[in-house]
PDB file of C-alpha atoms in Angstrom:
ATOM      1  CA  MET A 404     100.561  47.638  47.371  1.00 41.00           C
ATOM      2  CA  SER A 405     102.383  49.894  49.799  1.00 49.00           C
ATOM      3  CA  MET A 406     100.311  51.403  52.564  1.00 63.00           C
ATOM      4  CA  GLU A 407     101.356  53.740  55.313  1.00 88.00           C
ATOM      5  CA  LEU A 408      99.169  52.719  58.226  1.00 96.00           C
ATOM      6  CA  THR A 409      98.748  54.739  61.374  1.00 97.00           C
ATOM      7  CA  PHE A 410      97.745  52.634  64.364  1.00 98.00           C
ATOM      8  CA  TYR A 411      96.254  54.490  67.332  1.00 98.00           C
ATOM      9  CA  GLY A 412      96.523  52.122  70.251  1.00 98.00           C
ATOM     10  CA  TYR A 413      97.247  51.795  73.931  1.00 97.00           C
ATOM     11  CA  PRO A 414     100.116  49.506  75.032  1.00 97.00           C
ATOM     12  CA  LYS A 415      98.126  47.963  77.926  1.00 95.00           C
ATOM     13  CA  CYS A 416      95.104  47.192  75.721  1.00 96.00           C
ATOM     14  CA  GLY A 417      94.688  43.487  74.937  1.00 96.00           C
ATOM     15  CA  THR A 418      92.671  44.209  71.800  1.00 97.00           C
ATOM     16  CA  CYS A 419      95.451  46.478  70.530  1.00 98.00           C
ATOM     17  CA  ARG A 420      98.008  43.733  71.148  1.00 98.00           C
ATOM     18  CA  LYS A 421      95.889  41.261  69.150  1.00 98.00           C
ATOM     19  CA  ALA A 422      95.653  43.763  66.295  1.00 98.00           C
ATOM     20  CA  GLU A 423      99.413  44.423  66.406  1.00 98.00           C
ATOM     21  CA  LYS A 424     100.029  40.674  66.261  1.00 98.00           C
ATOM     22  CA  TRP A 425      97.756  40.437  63.196  1.00 98.00           C
ATOM     23  CA  PHE A 426      99.760  43.157  61.409  1.00 97.00           C
ATOM     24  CA  SER A 427     103.027  41.471  62.370  1.00 97.00           C
ATOM     25  CA  GLU A 428     101.845  38.052  61.141  1.00 96.00           C
ATOM     26  CA  ASN A 429     100.692  39.624  57.876  1.00 96.00           C
ATOM     27  CA  LYS A 430     104.007  41.494  57.531  1.00 95.00           C
ATOM     28  CA  ILE A 431     102.287  44.880  57.381  1.00 96.00           C
ATOM     29  CA  GLY A 432     104.179  47.810  58.867  1.00 96.00           C
ATOM     30  CA  ILE A 433     102.372  50.260  61.110  1.00 97.00           C
ATOM     31  CA  THR A 434     103.227  53.591  62.676  1.00 97.00           C
ATOM     32  CA  TYR A 435     102.169  53.205  66.307  1.00 98.00           C
ATOM     33  CA  VAL A 436     100.666  56.212  68.080  1.00 98.00           C
ATOM     34  CA  ASN A 437      99.938  55.948  71.805  1.00 98.00           C
ATOM     35  CA  ILE A 438      96.344  57.153  71.933  1.00 97.00           C
ATOM     36  CA  LYS A 439      96.651  58.194  75.587  1.00 96.00           C
ATOM     37  CA  GLU A 440      99.768  60.310  75.085  1.00 96.00           C
ATOM     38  CA  ASN A 441      98.902  61.598  71.589  1.00 97.00           C
ATOM     39  CA  PRO A 442      95.145  61.457  71.098  1.00 96.00           C
ATOM     40  CA  PRO A 443      93.840  62.344  67.637  1.00 97.00           C
ATOM     41  CA  SER A 444      92.749  65.959  67.195  1.00 97.00           C
ATOM     42  CA  ARG A 445      89.184  67.102  66.502  1.00 97.00           C
ATOM     43  CA  GLU A 446      90.135  67.372  62.824  1.00 97.00           C
ATOM     44  CA  GLU A 447      91.547  63.840  62.753  1.00 97.00           C
ATOM     45  CA  ILE A 448      88.494  62.413  64.509  1.00 97.00           C
ATOM     46  CA  THR A 449      86.214  64.248  62.072  1.00 97.00           C
ATOM     47  CA  ARG A 450      88.195  62.715  59.209  1.00 96.00           C
ATOM     48  CA  PHE A 451      87.905  59.213  60.749  1.00 97.00           C
ATOM     49  CA  LEU A 452      84.154  59.695  60.985  1.00 96.00           C
ATOM     50  CA  ASP A 453      83.952  60.871  57.384  1.00 95.00           C
ATOM     51  CA  LEU A 454      85.985  57.874  56.169  1.00 95.00           C
ATOM     52  CA  SER A 455      84.085  55.367  58.277  1.00 93.00           C
ATOM     53  CA  ASP A 456      80.587  54.098  57.677  1.00 85.00           C
ATOM     54  CA  ARG A 457      80.146  53.619  61.417  1.00 90.00           C
ATOM     55  CA  PRO A 458      78.031  55.851  63.654  1.00 93.00           C
ATOM     56  CA  ILE A 459      79.948  58.170  65.953  1.00 94.00           C
ATOM     57  CA  LYS A 460      78.763  56.194  68.998  1.00 94.00           C
ATOM     58  CA  LYS A 461      80.881  53.265  67.771  1.00 95.00           C
ATOM     59  CA  PHE A 462      84.007  55.378  68.289  1.00 97.00           C
ATOM     60  CA  PHE A 463      83.485  55.502  72.059  1.00 97.00           C
ATOM     61  CA  ASN A 464      85.251  53.069  74.375  1.00 96.00           C
ATOM     62  CA  THR A 465      82.028  52.267  76.221  1.00 95.00           C
ATOM     63  CA  SER A 466      83.709  49.800  78.573  1.00 93.00           C
ATOM     64  CA  GLY A 467      86.331  52.317  79.670  1.00 92.00           C
ATOM     65  CA  GLN A 468      86.571  53.854  83.109  1.00 93.00           C
ATOM     66  CA  LYS A 469      86.602  57.407  81.739  1.00 93.00           C
ATOM     67  CA  TYR A 470      83.354  56.812  79.789  1.00 96.00           C
ATOM     68  CA  ARG A 471      81.628  55.658  82.979  1.00 95.00           C
ATOM     69  CA  GLU A 472      83.145  58.443  85.111  1.00 94.00           C
ATOM     70  CA  LEU A 473      81.766  61.099  82.767  1.00 93.00           C
ATOM     71  CA  GLY A 474      78.370  59.381  82.614  1.00 95.00           C
ATOM     72  CA  LEU A 475      78.481  59.503  78.825  1.00 95.00           C
ATOM     73  CA  LYS A 476      76.100  56.582  78.346  1.00 91.00           C
ATOM     74  CA  ASP A 477      73.183  58.901  79.086  1.00 90.00           C
ATOM     75  CA  LYS A 478      74.640  61.899  77.248  1.00 94.00           C
ATOM     76  CA  VAL A 479      75.732  60.325  73.941  1.00 93.00           C
ATOM     77  CA  GLU A 480      72.170  59.855  72.639  1.00 90.00           C
ATOM     78  CA  SER A 481      71.221  63.533  72.893  1.00 94.00           C
ATOM     79  CA  ALA A 482      74.573  65.214  72.262  1.00 96.00           C
ATOM     80  CA  SER A 483      75.355  66.947  68.981  1.00 96.00           C
ATOM     81  CA  ARG A 484      78.016  65.623  66.617  1.00 95.00           C
ATOM     82  CA  GLU A 485      80.248  68.569  67.637  1.00 96.00           C
ATOM     83  CA  GLU A 486      79.891  67.743  71.348  1.00 96.00           C
ATOM     84  CA  LEU A 487      80.670  64.082  70.695  1.00 97.00           C
ATOM     85  CA  ILE A 488      83.773  64.954  68.660  1.00 97.00           C
ATOM     86  CA  GLU A 489      84.854  67.359  71.416  1.00 96.00           C
ATOM     87  CA  TRP A 490      84.589  64.562  74.027  1.00 96.00           C
ATOM     88  CA  LEU A 491      86.470  62.095  71.839  1.00 97.00           C
ATOM     89  CA  ALA A 492      89.254  64.627  71.219  1.00 96.00           C
ATOM     90  CA  SER A 493      89.476  65.558  74.907  1.00 95.00           C
ATOM     91  CA  ASP A 494      90.814  62.189  76.076  1.00 96.00           C
ATOM     92  CA  GLY A 495      92.319  59.368  74.033  1.00 96.00           C
ATOM     93  CA  MET A 496      90.999  56.849  76.551  1.00 96.00           C
ATOM     94  CA  LEU A 497      87.438  57.662  75.457  1.00 97.00           C
ATOM     95  CA  LEU A 498      88.180  56.308  71.983  1.00 97.00           C
ATOM     96  CA  LYS A 499      87.571  52.687  71.053  1.00 97.00           C
ATOM     97  CA  ARG A 500      90.851  51.174  69.981  1.00 97.00           C
ATOM     98  CA  PRO A 501      92.736  50.475  67.982  1.00 98.00           C
ATOM     99  CA  ILE A 502      91.937  52.986  65.292  1.00 98.00           C
ATOM    100  CA  VAL A 503      93.814  52.147  62.099  1.00 98.00           C
ATOM    101  CA  THR A 504      93.885  54.352  59.030  1.00 97.00           C
ATOM    102  CA  ASP A 505      95.746  54.747  55.762  1.00 96.00           C
ATOM    103  CA  GLY A 506      94.158  58.142  55.133  1.00 94.00           C
ATOM    104  CA  GLU A 507      91.493  56.642  52.873  1.00 94.00           C
ATOM    105  CA  GLN A 508      89.974  53.957  55.079  1.00 95.00           C
ATOM    106  CA  VAL A 509      89.603  53.558  58.805  1.00 97.00           C
ATOM    107  CA  THR A 510      88.822  50.662  61.125  1.00 97.00           C
ATOM    108  CA  VAL A 511      87.820  50.939  64.775  1.00 97.00           C
ATOM    109  CA  GLY A 512      88.481  48.085  67.168  1.00 97.00           C
ATOM    110  CA  PHE A 513      89.805  44.713  66.057  1.00 98.00           C
ATOM    111  CA  ARG A 514      87.878  42.050  64.215  1.00 96.00           C
ATOM    112  CA  GLU A 515      90.020  39.659  62.229  1.00 97.00           C
ATOM    113  CA  ASP A 516      87.441  39.289  59.443  1.00 97.00           C
ATOM    114  CA  ILE A 517      87.314  43.047  58.936  1.00 96.00           C
ATOM    115  CA  PHE A 518      91.109  43.379  59.073  1.00 97.00           C
ATOM    116  CA  ASN A 519      91.399  40.618  56.466  1.00 97.00           C
ATOM    117  CA  GLN A 520      88.938  42.485  54.274  1.00 96.00           C
ATOM    118  CA  VAL A 521      90.393  45.985  54.699  1.00 96.00           C
ATOM    119  CA  TRP A 522      94.106  45.635  55.487  1.00 97.00           C
ATOM    120  CA  ALA A 523      95.247  42.239  54.173  1.00 93.00           C
ATOM    121  CA  PRO A 524      97.774  42.530  51.328  1.00 84.00           C
TER     122      PRO A 524
END
């Protein structure tokens, strides 16, 4: 099985480094995209949401500085899907990371059990 995986991560993120290590140990190649320098577009985020079974709130990096600065905790509950996508597309640091996709599936964050289920060869 040959997959082309796109890995949206941030080099200083410990969770991203753990996920990268998992891919390396499992000999799975990834195309690394720095989420801060090249955040996914509105269209890409919409596609991630469509491919994922997770609620849009799970795509937010709730522990991030930017999330707190913008006071999104109080806004996320009442915002429309379009507003939420707009926020996520506006700043890569608002996105939970890493986001990994092969164009048919997507994972958000790193949990070894989920990676084993979704990405293991």
